[in-house]
Amino acid sequence: MQRVLIIGSGGAGKSTLARRLGSVTGLPVIHLDEHYWQPGWVEPDKAEWSCRVDELLEQETWIMDGNFSGTLDQRLRAADTVILLDLSRWRCLWRVIKRWLNHRGREREEMPAGCPERLSWGFLHWVLLYPNISRPRITGVLDRHAESVDVIRLDRPSAIAAFLRRQGDSVTIDG
């Protein structure tokens, strides 16, 4: 594992796993949200974003967390391992709401300056429908890359904790 991509629903714990895995492996962590969003939650131009992702992928080693389906194929071509966090929609929804309550109006560590925590009905809707709409699309893309990338599917906090323990981490994962 030298180039690890972590994907999954909002609230699945992508950024937390990336930080923890980076801590135990020593690999640099790239939070895509931090590179995508501009102050005031402004999105970059698609071509500009694709070029920025290419620049990030040039690093020799990395742990990269984030979905951004428009660049998933290019990231999968560069990755050797994909961790799909596949937790229940209800757990993810609870975590999204809890995160908002804990950070509302403030910037989280993995977010750029000028992007305070926010919550929208659109995002909640996406989290609720993720298992029905986004996950099948993502698994289809993963199937196309199955020969070139190792896919690790983690579907419970206990599976995430066991994975981290195997990597040398001893901290427990909250539900």
Tab-separated table of N, CA and C in Angstrom:
chain	number	residue	atom	x	y	z
A	1	MET	N	0.846	-1.191	0.000
A	1	MET	CA	0.000	0.000	0.000
A	1	MET	C	0.882	1.241	0.000
A	2	GLN	N	0.968	1.847	-1.161
A	2	GLN	CA	1.753	3.068	-1.294
A	2	GLN	C	0.925	4.240	-1.813
A	3	ARG	N	-0.167	3.900	-2.527
A	3	ARG	CA	-1.054	4.918	-3.098
A	3	ARG	C	-2.479	4.452	-2.816
A	4	VAL	N	-3.033	4.995	-1.743
A	4	VAL	CA	-4.303	4.501	-1.201
A	4	VAL	C	-5.396	5.537	-1.415
A	5	LEU	N	-6.484	5.093	-2.014
A	5	LEU	CA	-7.644	5.944	-2.237
A	5	LEU	C	-8.748	5.497	-1.290
A	6	ILE	N	-9.306	6.428	-0.518
A	6	ILE	CA	-10.390	6.129	0.413
A	6	ILE	C	-11.635	6.830	-0.083
A	7	ILE	N	-12.693	6.021	-0.359
A	7	ILE	CA	-13.942	6.564	-0.874
A	7	ILE	C	-15.111	6.014	-0.070
A	8	GLY	N	-16.254	6.670	-0.176
A	8	GLY	CA	-17.460	6.228	0.520
A	8	GLY	C	-18.402	7.402	0.724
A	9	SER	N	-19.527	7.112	1.300
A	9	SER	CA	-20.551	8.126	1.548
A	9	SER	C	-20.039	9.241	2.454
A	10	GLY	N	-20.704	10.375	2.372
A	10	GLY	CA	-20.471	11.410	3.363
A	10	GLY	C	-20.774	10.830	4.739
A	11	GLY	N	-19.955	11.121	5.706
A	11	GLY	CA	-20.168	10.614	7.061
A	11	GLY	C	-19.633	9.219	7.299
A	12	ALA	N	-19.037	8.597	6.291
A	12	ALA	CA	-18.510	7.240	6.452
A	12	ALA	C	-17.213	7.220	7.257
A	13	GLY	N	-16.506	8.347	7.299
A	13	GLY	CA	-15.259	8.413	8.052
A	13	GLY	C	-14.009	8.408	7.188
A	14	LYS	N	-14.123	8.881	5.951
A	14	LYS	CA	-12.993	8.888	5.024
A	14	LYS	C	-11.808	9.692	5.552
A	15	SER	N	-12.065	10.913	5.981
A	15	SER	CA	-10.978	11.779	6.444
A	15	SER	C	-10.359	11.252	7.732
A	16	THR	N	-11.192	10.737	8.617
A	16	THR	CA	-10.682	10.180	9.873
A	16	THR	C	-9.798	8.975	9.586
A	17	LEU	N	-10.260	8.066	8.727
A	17	LEU	CA	-9.453	6.898	8.382
A	17	LEU	C	-8.156	7.325	7.699
A	18	ALA	N	-8.237	8.295	6.805
A	18	ALA	CA	-7.028	8.768	6.121
A	18	ALA	C	-5.998	9.280	7.128
A	19	ARG	N	-6.440	10.090	8.078
A	19	ARG	CA	-5.513	10.612	9.102
A	19	ARG	C	-4.896	9.482	9.907
A	20	ARG	N	-5.739	8.547	10.364
A	20	ARG	CA	-5.258	7.437	11.190
A	20	ARG	C	-4.305	6.538	10.414
A	21	LEU	N	-4.670	6.211	9.185
A	21	LEU	CA	-3.822	5.356	8.361
A	21	LEU	C	-2.507	6.065	8.038
A	22	GLY	N	-2.579	7.358	7.781
A	22	GLY	CA	-1.363	8.129	7.545
A	22	GLY	C	-0.456	8.131	8.757
A	23	SER	N	-1.054	8.203	9.926
A	23	SER	CA	-0.289	8.202	11.167
A	23	SER	C	0.477	6.893	11.362
A	24	VAL	N	-0.155	5.768	11.057
A	24	VAL	CA	0.513	4.483	11.286
A	24	VAL	C	1.433	4.067	10.139
A	25	THR	N	1.166	4.532	8.923
A	25	THR	CA	2.000	4.122	7.786
A	25	THR	C	3.091	5.137	7.455
A	26	GLY	N	2.896	6.380	7.884
A	26	GLY	CA	3.842	7.433	7.526
A	26	GLY	C	3.621	7.992	6.128
A	27	LEU	N	2.582	7.509	5.443
A	27	LEU	CA	2.285	8.026	4.105
A	27	LEU	C	1.636	9.406	4.209
A	28	PRO	N	1.936	10.307	3.286
A	28	PRO	CA	1.307	11.629	3.315
A	28	PRO	C	-0.187	11.519	2.996
A	29	VAL	N	-0.977	12.352	3.654
A	29	VAL	CA	-2.429	12.343	3.488
A	29	VAL	C	-2.859	13.544	2.655
A	30	ILE	N	-3.708	13.267	1.685
A	30	ILE	CA	-4.278	14.308	0.835
A	30	ILE	C	-5.790	14.269	1.008
A	31	HIS	N	-6.351	15.323	1.584
A	31	HIS	CA	-7.806	15.457	1.696
A	31	HIS	C	-8.270	16.230	0.460
A	32	LEU	N	-8.978	15.568	-0.434
A	32	LEU	CA	-9.377	16.225	-1.678
A	32	LEU	C	-10.246	17.453	-1.443
A	33	ASP	N	-11.094	17.429	-0.415
A	33	ASP	CA	-11.918	18.610	-0.121
A	33	ASP	C	-11.052	19.852	0.043
A	34	GLU	N	-9.921	19.679	0.676
A	34	GLU	CA	-9.016	20.797	0.943
A	34	GLU	C	-8.476	21.416	-0.347
A	35	HIS	N	-8.367	20.606	-1.384
A	35	HIS	CA	-7.824	21.083	-2.665
A	35	HIS	C	-8.919	21.494	-3.642
A	36	TYR	N	-10.118	20.981	-3.438
A	36	TYR	CA	-11.226	21.251	-4.351
A	36	TYR	C	-11.900	22.589	-4.064
A	37	TRP	N	-12.316	22.763	-2.831
A	37	TRP	CA	-13.126	23.933	-2.484
A	37	TRP	C	-12.275	25.182	-2.350
A	38	GLN	N	-12.824	26.274	-2.817
A	38	GLN	CA	-12.221	27.587	-2.651
A	38	GLN	C	-13.050	28.350	-1.617
A	39	PRO	N	-12.496	29.402	-0.999
A	39	PRO	CA	-13.248	30.127	0.033
A	39	PRO	C	-14.666	30.465	-0.409
A	40	GLY	N	-15.600	30.277	0.517
A	40	GLY	CA	-17.003	30.523	0.229
A	40	GLY	C	-17.674	29.345	-0.467
A	41	TRP	N	-17.036	28.182	-0.401
A	41	TRP	CA	-17.562	26.959	-1.020
A	41	TRP	C	-17.695	27.082	-2.546
A	42	VAL	N	-16.736	27.759	-3.160
A	42	VAL	CA	-16.728	27.922	-4.610
A	42	VAL	C	-16.030	26.724	-5.237
A	43	GLU	N	-16.663	26.158	-6.272
A	43	GLU	CA	-16.109	25.003	-6.974
A	43	GLU	C	-15.174	25.460	-8.087
A	44	PRO	N	-14.098	24.702	-8.331
A	44	PRO	CA	-13.206	25.055	-9.439
A	44	PRO	C	-13.807	24.614	-10.780
A	45	ASP	N	-13.261	25.122	-11.841
A	45	ASP	CA	-13.588	24.676	-13.187
A	45	ASP	C	-13.192	23.197	-13.314
A	46	LYS	N	-13.967	22.403	-14.060
A	46	LYS	CA	-13.710	20.957	-14.172
A	46	LYS	C	-12.326	20.660	-14.734
A	47	ALA	N	-11.914	21.373	-15.759
A	47	ALA	CA	-10.597	21.134	-16.352
A	47	ALA	C	-9.487	21.493	-15.362
A	48	GLU	N	-9.666	22.602	-14.663
A	48	GLU	CA	-8.704	23.033	-13.643
A	48	GLU	C	-8.602	21.977	-12.547
A	49	TRP	N	-9.744	21.433	-12.117
A	49	TRP	CA	-9.765	20.420	-11.062
A	49	TRP	C	-9.057	19.148	-11.534
A	50	SER	N	-9.302	18.732	-12.743
A	50	SER	CA	-8.655	17.539	-13.270
A	50	SER	C	-7.137	17.704	-13.303
A	51	CYS	N	-6.665	18.868	-13.697
A	51	CYS	CA	-5.224	19.150	-13.706
A	51	CYS	C	-4.660	19.135	-12.289
A	52	ARG	N	-5.408	19.705	-11.345
A	52	ARG	CA	-4.959	19.726	-9.950
A	52	ARG	C	-4.851	18.301	-9.412
A	53	VAL	N	-5.826	17.448	-9.735
A	53	VAL	CA	-5.773	16.051	-9.299
A	53	VAL	C	-4.548	15.363	-9.907
A	54	ASP	N	-4.283	15.596	-11.182
A	54	ASP	CA	-3.084	15.024	-11.810
A	54	ASP	C	-1.822	15.427	-11.062
A	55	GLU	N	-1.738	16.681	-10.657
A	55	GLU	CA	-0.577	17.151	-9.891
A	55	GLU	C	-0.459	16.398	-8.571
A	56	LEU	N	-1.586	16.220	-7.881
A	56	LEU	CA	-1.571	15.498	-6.601
A	56	LEU	C	-1.157	14.044	-6.798
A	57	LEU	N	-1.584	13.450	-7.886
A	57	LEU	CA	-1.279	12.041	-8.158
A	57	LEU	C	0.190	11.813	-8.507
A	58	GLU	N	0.912	12.865	-8.863
A	58	GLU	CA	2.325	12.724	-9.220
A	58	GLU	C	3.198	12.369	-8.026
A	59	GLN	N	2.702	12.611	-6.815
A	59	GLN	CA	3.488	12.264	-5.632
A	59	GLN	C	3.740	10.759	-5.627
A	60	GLU	N	4.898	10.366	-5.128
A	60	GLU	CA	5.278	8.952	-5.143
A	60	GLU	C	4.364	8.097	-4.266
A	61	THR	N	3.998	8.615	-3.101
A	61	THR	CA	3.124	7.884	-2.184
A	61	THR	C	2.063	8.832	-1.652
A	62	TRP	N	0.894	8.266	-1.290
A	62	TRP	CA	-0.163	9.088	-0.716
A	62	TRP	C	-1.307	8.225	-0.209
A	63	ILE	N	-2.067	8.850	0.679
A	63	ILE	CA	-3.391	8.376	1.073
A	63	ILE	C	-4.311	9.527	0.705
A	64	MET	N	-5.274	9.261	-0.152
A	64	MET	CA	-6.136	10.316	-0.670
A	64	MET	C	-7.580	9.993	-0.318
A	65	ASP	N	-8.244	10.918	0.365
A	65	ASP	CA	-9.649	10.671	0.686
A	65	ASP	C	-10.545	11.643	-0.048
A	66	GLY	N	-11.666	11.123	-0.509
A	66	GLY	CA	-12.661	11.944	-1.177
A	66	GLY	C	-13.294	11.210	-2.340
A	67	ASN	N	-14.496	11.609	-2.673
A	67	ASN	CA	-15.240	10.952	-3.735
A	67	ASN	C	-14.982	11.590	-5.091
A	68	PHE	N	-15.586	12.725	-5.374
A	68	PHE	CA	-15.388	13.455	-6.621
A	68	PHE	C	-15.383	12.507	-7.821
A	69	SER	N	-16.557	12.010	-8.157
A	69	SER	CA	-16.701	10.974	-9.184
A	69	SER	C	-16.120	11.376	-10.536
A	70	GLY	N	-16.072	12.657	-10.839
A	70	GLY	CA	-15.539	13.102	-12.120
A	70	GLY	C	-14.064	12.791	-12.303
A	71	THR	N	-13.334	12.560	-11.220
A	71	THR	CA	-11.901	12.235	-11.315
A	71	THR	C	-11.601	10.841	-10.774
A	72	LEU	N	-12.629	10.053	-10.516
A	72	LEU	CA	-12.412	8.728	-9.921
A	72	LEU	C	-11.573	7.837	-10.823
A	73	ASP	N	-11.871	7.790	-12.107
A	73	ASP	CA	-11.081	6.947	-13.019
A	73	ASP	C	-9.609	7.331	-13.016
A	74	GLN	N	-9.307	8.617	-13.073
A	74	GLN	CA	-7.904	9.019	-13.113
A	74	GLN	C	-7.205	8.685	-11.799
A	75	ARG	N	-7.910	8.789	-10.676
A	75	ARG	CA	-7.303	8.427	-9.390
A	75	ARG	C	-7.124	6.922	-9.265
A	76	LEU	N	-8.072	6.155	-9.787
A	76	LEU	CA	-7.952	4.696	-9.733
A	76	LEU	C	-6.787	4.197	-10.587
A	77	ARG	N	-6.522	4.859	-11.694
A	77	ARG	CA	-5.381	4.464	-12.529
A	77	ARG	C	-4.062	4.648	-11.783
A	78	ALA	N	-4.017	5.586	-10.842
A	78	ALA	CA	-2.787	5.859	-10.100
A	78	ALA	C	-2.697	5.091	-8.780
A	79	ALA	N	-3.818	4.638	-8.253
A	79	ALA	CA	-3.846	3.975	-6.941
A	79	ALA	C	-3.418	2.518	-7.041
A	80	ASP	N	-2.876	1.998	-5.938
A	80	ASP	CA	-2.655	0.555	-5.854
A	80	ASP	C	-3.665	-0.103	-4.921
A	81	THR	N	-4.296	0.719	-4.060
A	81	THR	CA	-5.276	0.208	-3.095
A	81	THR	C	-6.433	1.185	-2.989
A	82	VAL	N	-7.654	0.636	-2.929
A	82	VAL	CA	-8.844	1.440	-2.690
A	82	VAL	C	-9.527	0.886	-1.453
A	83	ILE	N	-9.854	1.774	-0.543
A	83	ILE	CA	-10.646	1.393	0.621
A	83	ILE	C	-12.025	2.009	0.430
A	84	LEU	N	-13.011	1.132	0.285
A	84	LEU	CA	-14.396	1.573	0.149
A	84	LEU	C	-15.058	1.463	1.514
A	85	LEU	N	-15.377	2.610	2.095
A	85	LEU	CA	-16.112	2.630	3.370
A	85	LEU	C	-17.592	2.516	3.023
A	86	ASP	N	-18.175	1.408	3.398
A	86	ASP	CA	-19.525	1.058	2.973
A	86	ASP	C	-20.441	0.873	4.186
A	87	LEU	N	-20.496	1.897	5.020
A	87	LEU	CA	-21.314	1.845	6.223
A	87	LEU	C	-22.776	2.132	5.899
A	88	SER	N	-23.655	1.797	6.822
A	88	SER	CA	-25.089	1.995	6.586
A	88	SER	C	-25.409	3.476	6.404
A	89	ARG	N	-26.447	3.720	5.627
A	89	ARG	CA	-26.864	5.108	5.384
A	89	ARG	C	-27.228	5.807	6.683
A	90	TRP	N	-27.800	5.069	7.648
A	90	TRP	CA	-28.244	5.682	8.903
A	90	TRP	C	-27.059	6.070	9.762
A	91	ARG	N	-26.028	5.238	9.795
A	91	ARG	CA	-24.815	5.582	10.538
A	91	ARG	C	-24.163	6.813	9.908
A	92	CYS	N	-24.077	6.823	8.573
A	92	CYS	CA	-23.471	7.963	7.878
A	92	CYS	C	-24.279	9.238	8.108
A	93	LEU	N	-25.599	9.124	8.025
A	93	LEU	CA	-26.452	10.285	8.256
A	93	LEU	C	-26.259	10.823	9.666
A	94	TRP	N	-26.225	9.928	10.657
A	94	TRP	CA	-26.007	10.342	12.047
A	94	TRP	C	-24.661	11.051	12.180
A	95	ARG	N	-23.622	10.499	11.570
A	95	ARG	CA	-22.291	11.104	11.674
A	95	ARG	C	-22.242	12.478	11.014
A	96	VAL	N	-22.925	12.643	9.885
A	96	VAL	CA	-22.971	13.942	9.209
A	96	VAL	C	-23.637	14.977	10.110
A	97	ILE	N	-24.738	14.609	10.727
A	97	ILE	CA	-25.451	15.537	11.613
A	97	ILE	C	-24.603	15.838	12.842
A	98	LYS	N	-23.988	14.810	13.407
A	98	LYS	CA	-23.123	15.009	14.584
A	98	LYS	C	-21.943	15.918	14.232
A	99	ARG	N	-21.353	15.706	13.065
A	99	ARG	CA	-20.229	16.546	12.628
A	99	ARG	C	-20.677	17.998	12.494
A	100	TRP	N	-21.849	18.205	11.907
A	100	TRP	CA	-22.369	19.563	11.754
A	100	TRP	C	-22.600	20.205	13.120
A	101	LEU	N	-23.195	19.461	14.050
A	101	LEU	CA	-23.447	20.000	15.387
A	101	LEU	C	-22.139	20.366	16.094
A	102	ASN	N	-21.119	19.553	15.903
A	102	ASN	CA	-19.834	19.798	16.568
A	102	ASN	C	-19.003	20.904	15.928
A	103	HIS	N	-19.216	21.155	14.637
A	103	HIS	CA	-18.336	22.100	13.926
A	103	HIS	C	-19.055	23.245	13.235
A	104	ARG	N	-20.368	23.335	13.357
A	104	ARG	CA	-21.113	24.330	12.575
A	104	ARG	C	-20.525	25.732	12.743
A	105	GLY	N	-20.377	26.372	11.593
A	105	GLY	CA	-19.838	27.724	11.565
A	105	GLY	C	-18.324	27.797	11.670
A	106	ARG	N	-17.666	26.656	11.863
A	106	ARG	CA	-16.196	26.622	11.973
A	106	ARG	C	-15.631	25.704	10.892
A	107	GLU	N	-14.384	25.942	10.542
A	107	GLU	CA	-13.721	25.116	9.539
A	107	GLU	C	-13.146	23.862	10.199
A	108	ARG	N	-13.372	22.726	9.563
A	108	ARG	CA	-12.760	21.485	10.025
A	108	ARG	C	-11.322	21.420	9.524
A	109	GLU	N	-10.546	20.587	10.166
A	109	GLU	CA	-9.124	20.435	9.863
A	109	GLU	C	-8.856	20.131	8.393
A	110	GLU	N	-9.687	19.296	7.784
A	110	GLU	CA	-9.423	18.872	6.399
A	110	GLU	C	-10.090	19.757	5.354
A	111	MET	N	-10.626	20.888	5.782
A	111	MET	CA	-11.287	21.809	4.856
A	111	MET	C	-10.443	23.068	4.688
A	112	PRO	N	-10.543	23.715	3.545
A	112	PRO	CA	-9.759	24.931	3.331
A	112	PRO	C	-10.336	26.122	4.100
A	113	ALA	N	-9.510	27.135	4.251
A	113	ALA	CA	-9.960	28.373	4.891
A	113	ALA	C	-11.120	28.953	4.091
A	114	GLY	N	-12.079	29.506	4.792
A	114	GLY	CA	-13.218	30.134	4.129
A	114	GLY	C	-14.348	29.178	3.806
A	115	CYS	N	-14.255	27.943	4.316
A	115	CYS	CA	-15.314	26.947	4.093
A	115	CYS	C	-15.770	26.377	5.441
A	116	PRO	N	-16.539	27.169	6.188
A	116	PRO	CA	-17.020	26.676	7.479
A	116	PRO	C	-18.017	25.532	7.291
A	117	GLU	N	-18.098	24.683	8.291
A	117	GLU	CA	-19.010	23.527	8.237
A	117	GLU	C	-20.423	23.997	7.932
A	118	ARG	N	-21.070	23.261	7.056
A	118	ARG	CA	-22.436	23.582	6.684
A	118	ARG	C	-23.180	22.273	6.445
A	119	LEU	N	-24.487	22.374	6.382
A	119	LEU	CA	-25.325	21.207	6.141
A	119	LEU	C	-26.487	21.647	5.272
A	120	SER	N	-26.746	20.882	4.230
A	120	SER	CA	-27.841	21.228	3.327
A	120	SER	C	-28.737	20.011	3.122
A	121	TRP	N	-29.973	20.277	2.714
A	121	TRP	CA	-30.888	19.191	2.400
A	121	TRP	C	-30.360	18.368	1.239
A	122	GLY	N	-29.720	19.013	0.293
A	122	GLY	CA	-29.157	18.298	-0.847
A	122	GLY	C	-28.103	17.288	-0.427
A	123	PHE	N	-27.240	17.687	0.517
A	123	PHE	CA	-26.201	16.780	1.001
A	123	PHE	C	-26.825	15.634	1.794
A	124	LEU	N	-27.788	15.945	2.656
A	124	LEU	CA	-28.470	14.892	3.414
A	124	LEU	C	-29.161	13.908	2.470
A	125	HIS	N	-29.766	14.426	1.426
A	125	HIS	CA	-30.430	13.599	0.420
A	125	HIS	C	-29.416	12.682	-0.261
A	126	TRP	N	-28.250	13.219	-0.614
A	126	TRP	CA	-27.193	12.425	-1.235
A	126	TRP	C	-26.746	11.290	-0.308
A	127	VAL	N	-26.553	11.600	0.977
A	127	VAL	CA	-26.146	10.571	1.939
A	127	VAL	C	-27.215	9.482	2.035
A	128	LEU	N	-28.475	9.891	2.115
A	128	LEU	CA	-29.559	8.908	2.213
A	128	LEU	C	-29.657	8.021	0.976
A	129	LEU	N	-29.423	8.584	-0.200
A	129	LEU	CA	-29.547	7.816	-1.435
A	129	LEU	C	-28.242	7.175	-1.900
A	130	TYR	N	-27.157	7.434	-1.209
A	130	TYR	CA	-25.849	6.906	-1.602
A	130	TYR	C	-25.871	5.399	-1.880
A	131	PRO	N	-26.438	4.567	-0.995
A	131	PRO	CA	-26.422	3.123	-1.263
A	131	PRO	C	-27.175	2.722	-2.531
A	132	ASN	N	-28.183	3.491	-2.913
A	132	ASN	CA	-28.995	3.139	-4.074
A	132	ASN	C	-28.475	3.728	-5.379
A	133	ILE	N	-27.839	4.879	-5.306
A	133	ILE	CA	-27.443	5.584	-6.528
A	133	ILE	C	-25.921	5.628	-6.699
A	134	SER	N	-25.211	6.195	-5.744
A	134	SER	CA	-23.760	6.381	-5.901
A	134	SER	C	-22.980	5.084	-5.764
A	135	ARG	N	-23.291	4.269	-4.766
A	135	ARG	CA	-22.517	3.042	-4.549
A	135	ARG	C	-22.530	2.132	-5.785
A	136	PRO	N	-23.686	1.876	-6.437
A	136	PRO	CA	-23.642	1.025	-7.639
A	136	PRO	C	-22.755	1.593	-8.745
A	137	ARG	N	-22.762	2.912	-8.917
A	137	ARG	CA	-21.897	3.532	-9.920
A	137	ARG	C	-20.429	3.330	-9.560
A	138	ILE	N	-20.119	3.545	-8.265
A	138	ILE	CA	-18.733	3.410	-7.809
A	138	ILE	C	-18.267	1.969	-7.934
A	139	THR	N	-19.089	1.018	-7.539
A	139	THR	CA	-18.671	-0.382	-7.642
A	139	THR	C	-18.485	-0.783	-9.105
A	140	GLY	N	-19.271	-0.211	-10.006
A	140	GLY	CA	-19.071	-0.456	-11.429
A	140	GLY	C	-17.719	0.031	-11.899
A	141	VAL	N	-17.331	1.224	-11.458
A	141	VAL	CA	-16.016	1.772	-11.811
A	141	VAL	C	-14.922	0.906	-11.192
A	142	LEU	N	-15.106	0.497	-9.938
A	142	LEU	CA	-14.113	-0.358	-9.284
A	142	LEU	C	-13.957	-1.682	-10.030
A	143	ASP	N	-15.053	-2.231	-10.514
A	143	ASP	CA	-14.990	-3.477	-11.280
A	143	ASP	C	-14.121	-3.326	-12.524
A	144	ARG	N	-14.193	-2.168	-13.169
A	144	ARG	CA	-13.382	-1.927	-14.375
A	144	ARG	C	-11.889	-1.863	-14.057
A	145	HIS	N	-11.555	-1.552	-12.802
A	145	HIS	CA	-10.147	-1.429	-12.395
A	145	HIS	C	-9.698	-2.604	-11.533
A	146	ALA	N	-10.500	-3.647	-11.446
A	146	ALA	CA	-10.264	-4.757	-10.509
A	146	ALA	C	-8.906	-5.430	-10.688
A	147	GLU	N	-8.396	-5.478	-11.895
A	147	GLU	CA	-7.126	-6.167	-12.131
A	147	GLU	C	-5.921	-5.339	-11.711
A	148	SER	N	-6.095	-4.029	-11.594
A	148	SER	CA	-4.936	-3.176	-11.319
A	148	SER	C	-4.924	-2.566	-9.922
A	149	VAL	N	-5.996	-2.757	-9.158
A	149	VAL	CA	-6.067	-2.129	-7.838
A	149	VAL	C	-6.670	-3.115	-6.835
A	150	ASP	N	-6.125	-3.118	-5.633
A	150	ASP	CA	-6.634	-3.956	-4.551
A	150	ASP	C	-7.769	-3.192	-3.863
A	151	VAL	N	-8.970	-3.782	-3.814
A	151	VAL	CA	-10.122	-3.124	-3.199
A	151	VAL	C	-10.403	-3.760	-1.837
A	152	ILE	N	-10.451	-2.907	-0.826
A	152	ILE	CA	-10.770	-3.338	0.539
A	152	ILE	C	-12.092	-2.692	0.904
A	153	ARG	N	-13.097	-3.506	1.169
A	153	ARG	CA	-14.425	-2.991	1.530
A	153	ARG	C	-14.604	-3.150	3.039
A	154	LEU	N	-14.862	-2.037	3.715
A	154	LEU	CA	-15.074	-2.033	5.169
A	154	LEU	C	-16.489	-1.532	5.422
A	155	ASP	N	-17.315	-2.376	6.063
A	155	ASP	CA	-18.742	-2.057	6.181
A	155	ASP	C	-19.242	-1.842	7.600
A	156	ARG	N	-18.347	-1.861	8.584
A	156	ARG	CA	-18.738	-1.631	9.980
A	156	ARG	C	-17.586	-0.937	10.701
A	157	PRO	N	-17.893	-0.181	11.745
A	157	PRO	CA	-16.796	0.412	12.521
A	157	PRO	C	-15.828	-0.646	13.050
A	158	SER	N	-16.328	-1.823	13.419
A	158	SER	CA	-15.439	-2.880	13.919
A	158	SER	C	-14.497	-3.372	12.812
A	159	ALA	N	-14.953	-3.403	11.563
A	159	ALA	CA	-14.091	-3.799	10.446
A	159	ALA	C	-13.015	-2.746	10.203
A	160	ILE	N	-13.380	-1.480	10.347
A	160	ILE	CA	-12.401	-0.395	10.191
A	160	ILE	C	-11.353	-0.485	11.294
A	161	ALA	N	-11.817	-0.708	12.533
A	161	ALA	CA	-10.890	-0.824	13.666
A	161	ALA	C	-9.955	-2.019	13.483
A	162	ALA	N	-10.495	-3.152	13.018
A	162	ALA	CA	-9.658	-4.338	12.793
A	162	ALA	C	-8.628	-4.069	11.698
A	163	PHE	N	-9.039	-3.388	10.639
A	163	PHE	CA	-8.113	-3.030	9.564
A	163	PHE	C	-6.980	-2.154	10.114
A	164	LEU	N	-7.336	-1.145	10.894
A	164	LEU	CA	-6.315	-0.258	11.459
A	164	LEU	C	-5.391	-1.006	12.418
A	165	ARG	N	-5.947	-1.927	13.205
A	165	ARG	CA	-5.100	-2.726	14.107
A	165	ARG	C	-4.079	-3.525	13.308
A	166	ARG	N	-4.515	-4.100	12.195
A	166	ARG	CA	-3.576	-4.864	11.349
A	166	ARG	C	-2.471	-3.962	10.799
A	167	GLN	N	-2.755	-2.669	10.679
A	167	GLN	CA	-1.758	-1.720	10.191
A	167	GLN	C	-0.889	-1.188	11.327
A	168	GLY	N	-1.245	-1.500	12.588
A	168	GLY	CA	-0.448	-1.066	13.725
A	168	GLY	C	-1.084	0.001	14.579
A	169	ASP	N	-2.344	0.329	14.354
A	169	ASP	CA	-3.050	1.351	15.124
A	169	ASP	C	-3.799	0.685	16.277
A	170	SER	N	-3.821	1.322	17.442
A	170	SER	CA	-4.461	0.696	18.592
A	170	SER	C	-5.656	1.474	19.139
A	171	VAL	N	-6.084	2.521	18.462
A	171	VAL	CA	-7.193	3.335	18.935
A	171	VAL	C	-8.505	2.764	18.392
A	172	THR	N	-9.577	2.835	19.176
A	172	THR	CA	-10.856	2.309	18.726
A	172	THR	C	-11.594	3.336	17.858
A	173	ILE	N	-12.523	2.848	17.068
A	173	ILE	CA	-13.324	3.686	16.170
A	173	ILE	C	-14.697	3.861	16.811
A	174	ASP	N	-15.204	5.101	16.836
A	174	ASP	CA	-16.546	5.312	17.383
A	174	ASP	C	-17.583	4.874	16.367
A	175	GLY	N	-18.793	4.583	16.885
A	175	GLY	CA	-19.865	4.063	16.050
A	175	GLY	C	-20.496	5.094	15.220
